[in-house]
PDB file of C-alpha atoms in Angstrom:
ATOM      1  CA  UNK A   5       0.000   0.000   0.000  1.00 65.00           C
ATOM      2  CA  UNK A   6       2.612   2.555   1.075  1.00 73.00           C
ATOM      3  CA  UNK A   7       4.990   1.234  -1.556  1.00 82.00           C
ATOM      4  CA  UNK A   8       2.519   2.151  -4.319  1.00 80.00           C
ATOM      5  CA  UNK A   9       2.176   5.683  -2.989  1.00 76.00           C
ATOM      6  CA  UNK A  10       5.934   6.106  -2.736  1.00 81.00           C
ATOM      7  CA  UNK A  11       6.372   4.796  -6.264  1.00 85.00           C
ATOM      8  CA  UNK A  12       3.804   7.312  -7.492  1.00 80.00           C
ATOM      9  CA  UNK A  13       5.761  10.206  -5.985  1.00 78.00           C
ATOM     10  CA  UNK A  14       8.919   9.100  -7.744  1.00 84.00           C
ATOM     11  CA  UNK A  15      10.842   6.777  -5.447  1.00 89.00           C
ATOM     12  CA  UNK A  16      12.364   3.611  -6.873  1.00 94.00           C
ATOM     13  CA  UNK A  17      11.770   0.197  -5.311  1.00 94.00           C
ATOM     14  CA  UNK A  18      15.305   0.207  -3.954  1.00 95.00           C
ATOM     15  CA  UNK A  19      14.877   3.661  -2.427  1.00 95.00           C
ATOM     16  CA  UNK A  20      11.634   2.533  -0.795  1.00 93.00           C
ATOM     17  CA  UNK A  21      13.290  -0.608   0.578  1.00 95.00           C
ATOM     18  CA  UNK A  22      16.180   1.385   2.025  1.00 96.00           C
ATOM     19  CA  UNK A  23      13.886   4.027   3.531  1.00 94.00           C
ATOM     20  CA  UNK A  24      11.690   1.397   5.216  1.00 93.00           C
ATOM     21  CA  UNK A  25      14.777  -0.484   6.407  1.00 96.00           C
ATOM     22  CA  UNK A  26      16.093   2.684   8.048  1.00 95.00           C
ATOM     23  CA  UNK A  27      12.723   3.408   9.654  1.00 92.00           C
ATOM     24  CA  UNK A  28      12.817  -0.105  11.114  1.00 94.00           C
ATOM     25  CA  UNK A  29      16.490  -0.208  12.143  1.00 95.00           C
ATOM     26  CA  UNK A  30      16.996   3.375  13.226  1.00 93.00           C
ATOM     27  CA  UNK A  31      20.472   4.890  12.962  1.00 94.00           C
ATOM     28  CA  UNK A  32      22.704   2.533  11.021  1.00 95.00           C
ATOM     29  CA  UNK A  33      25.802   2.010   8.940  1.00 95.00           C
ATOM     30  CA  UNK A  34      25.395   0.592   5.442  1.00 95.00           C
ATOM     31  CA  UNK A  35      25.893  -3.084   6.368  1.00 95.00           C
ATOM     32  CA  UNK A  36      22.620  -3.600   8.254  1.00 97.00           C
ATOM     33  CA  UNK A  37      20.761  -1.415   5.729  1.00 97.00           C
ATOM     34  CA  UNK A  38      21.976  -3.587   2.839  1.00 96.00           C
ATOM     35  CA  UNK A  39      20.941  -6.746   4.650  1.00 96.00           C
ATOM     36  CA  UNK A  40      17.513  -5.463   5.766  1.00 96.00           C
ATOM     37  CA  UNK A  41      16.643  -3.824   2.427  1.00 96.00           C
ATOM     38  CA  UNK A  42      17.971  -6.691   0.307  1.00 95.00           C
ATOM     39  CA  UNK A  43      19.924  -4.418  -2.013  1.00 95.00           C
ATOM     40  CA  UNK A  44      23.269  -4.883  -3.737  1.00 93.00           C
ATOM     41  CA  UNK A  45      26.127  -3.511  -1.669  1.00 91.00           C
ATOM     42  CA  UNK A  46      27.509  -1.658  -4.680  1.00 90.00           C
ATOM     43  CA  UNK A  47      24.309   0.381  -4.962  1.00 94.00           C
ATOM     44  CA  UNK A  48      23.868   1.200  -1.284  1.00 94.00           C
ATOM     45  CA  UNK A  49      25.745   4.501  -1.281  1.00 94.00           C
ATOM     46  CA  UNK A  50      24.100   5.641  -4.517  1.00 96.00           C
ATOM     47  CA  UNK A  51      20.623   4.931  -3.143  1.00 97.00           C
ATOM     48  CA  UNK A  52      21.409   6.551   0.203  1.00 97.00           C
ATOM     49  CA  UNK A  53      22.831   9.631  -1.528  1.00 96.00           C
ATOM     50  CA  UNK A  54      19.639   9.955  -3.586  1.00 95.00           C
ATOM     51  CA  UNK A  55      17.518   9.721  -0.440  1.00 94.00           C
ATOM     52  CA  UNK A  56      19.683  12.373   1.222  1.00 94.00           C
ATOM     53  CA  UNK A  57      19.177  14.670  -1.782  1.00 92.00           C
ATOM     54  CA  UNK A  58      15.423  14.071  -1.598  1.00 87.00           C
ATOM     55  CA  UNK A  59      15.472  15.083   2.056  1.00 86.00           C
ATOM     56  CA  UNK A  60      14.289  11.718   3.364  1.00 89.00           C
ATOM     57  CA  UNK A  61      17.545  10.536   4.947  1.00 94.00           C
ATOM     58  CA  UNK A  62      20.312  12.281   6.861  1.00 95.00           C
ATOM     59  CA  UNK A  63      23.621  11.044   8.172  1.00 96.00           C
ATOM     60  CA  UNK A  64      26.135  11.785  10.862  1.00 96.00           C
ATOM     61  CA  UNK A  65      29.788  10.794  11.086  1.00 96.00           C
ATOM     62  CA  UNK A  66      31.048   9.101  14.232  1.00 95.00           C
ATOM     63  CA  UNK A  67      34.699   8.048  14.446  1.00 95.00           C
ATOM     64  CA  UNK A  68      34.995   8.330  10.666  1.00 95.00           C
ATOM     65  CA  UNK A  69      31.955   6.126   9.956  1.00 95.00           C
ATOM     66  CA  UNK A  70      28.698   7.357   8.410  1.00 95.00           C
ATOM     67  CA  UNK A  71      25.511   6.527  10.266  1.00 97.00           C
ATOM     68  CA  UNK A  72      22.334   7.043   8.267  1.00 97.00           C
ATOM     69  CA  UNK A  73      18.992   8.060   9.737  1.00 95.00           C
ATOM     70  CA  UNK A  74      15.548   8.095   8.113  1.00 93.00           C
ATOM     71  CA  UNK A  75      13.743  11.375   8.565  1.00 88.00           C
ATOM     72  CA  UNK A  76      10.221  11.414   9.903  1.00 84.00           C
ATOM     73  CA  UNK A  77       7.688  10.056   7.376  1.00 79.00           C
ATOM     74  CA  UNK A  78       6.054  13.494   7.408  1.00 75.00           C
ATOM     75  CA  UNK A  79       9.031  14.586   5.270  1.00 72.00           C
ATOM     76  CA  UNK A  80       7.414  12.565   2.486  1.00 72.00           C
ATOM     77  CA  UNK A  81       4.697  15.207   2.391  1.00 72.00           C
ATOM     78  CA  UNK A  82       7.344  17.907   1.929  1.00 73.00           C
ATOM     79  CA  UNK A  83       8.912  15.879  -0.864  1.00 70.00           C
ATOM     80  CA  UNK A  84       5.491  15.436  -2.511  1.00 71.00           C
ATOM     81  CA  UNK A  85       4.843  19.172  -2.342  1.00 73.00           C
ATOM     82  CA  UNK A  86       8.224  19.854  -3.988  1.00 74.00           C
ATOM     83  CA  UNK A  87       7.345  17.446  -6.806  1.00 70.00           C
ATOM     84  CA  UNK A  88       3.982  19.172  -7.278  1.00 68.00           C
ATOM     85  CA  UNK A  89       5.687  22.571  -7.433  1.00 72.00           C
ATOM     86  CA  UNK A  90       8.013  21.260 -10.142  1.00 71.00           C
ATOM     87  CA  UNK A  91       4.999  20.281 -12.235  1.00 64.00           C
TER      88      UNK A  91
END
């Protein structure tokens, strides 16, 4: 159900999987995200970077390691409004 809505606003299946994985896991490095989302490790950083650009994911650096965090699902509404403005 939510996947269909997210697809309609322009997220790919991989982006959706990563976003939901982060919502479930919480703050995480790429390893657990890759495992939970079932994505190829080579694409993890690309997908995460796209989600950061879309304002749905942030990250912090602790001891030289990036930890990714999903933003509140309400940010999806902001993203949807931006897409509407573009149209």
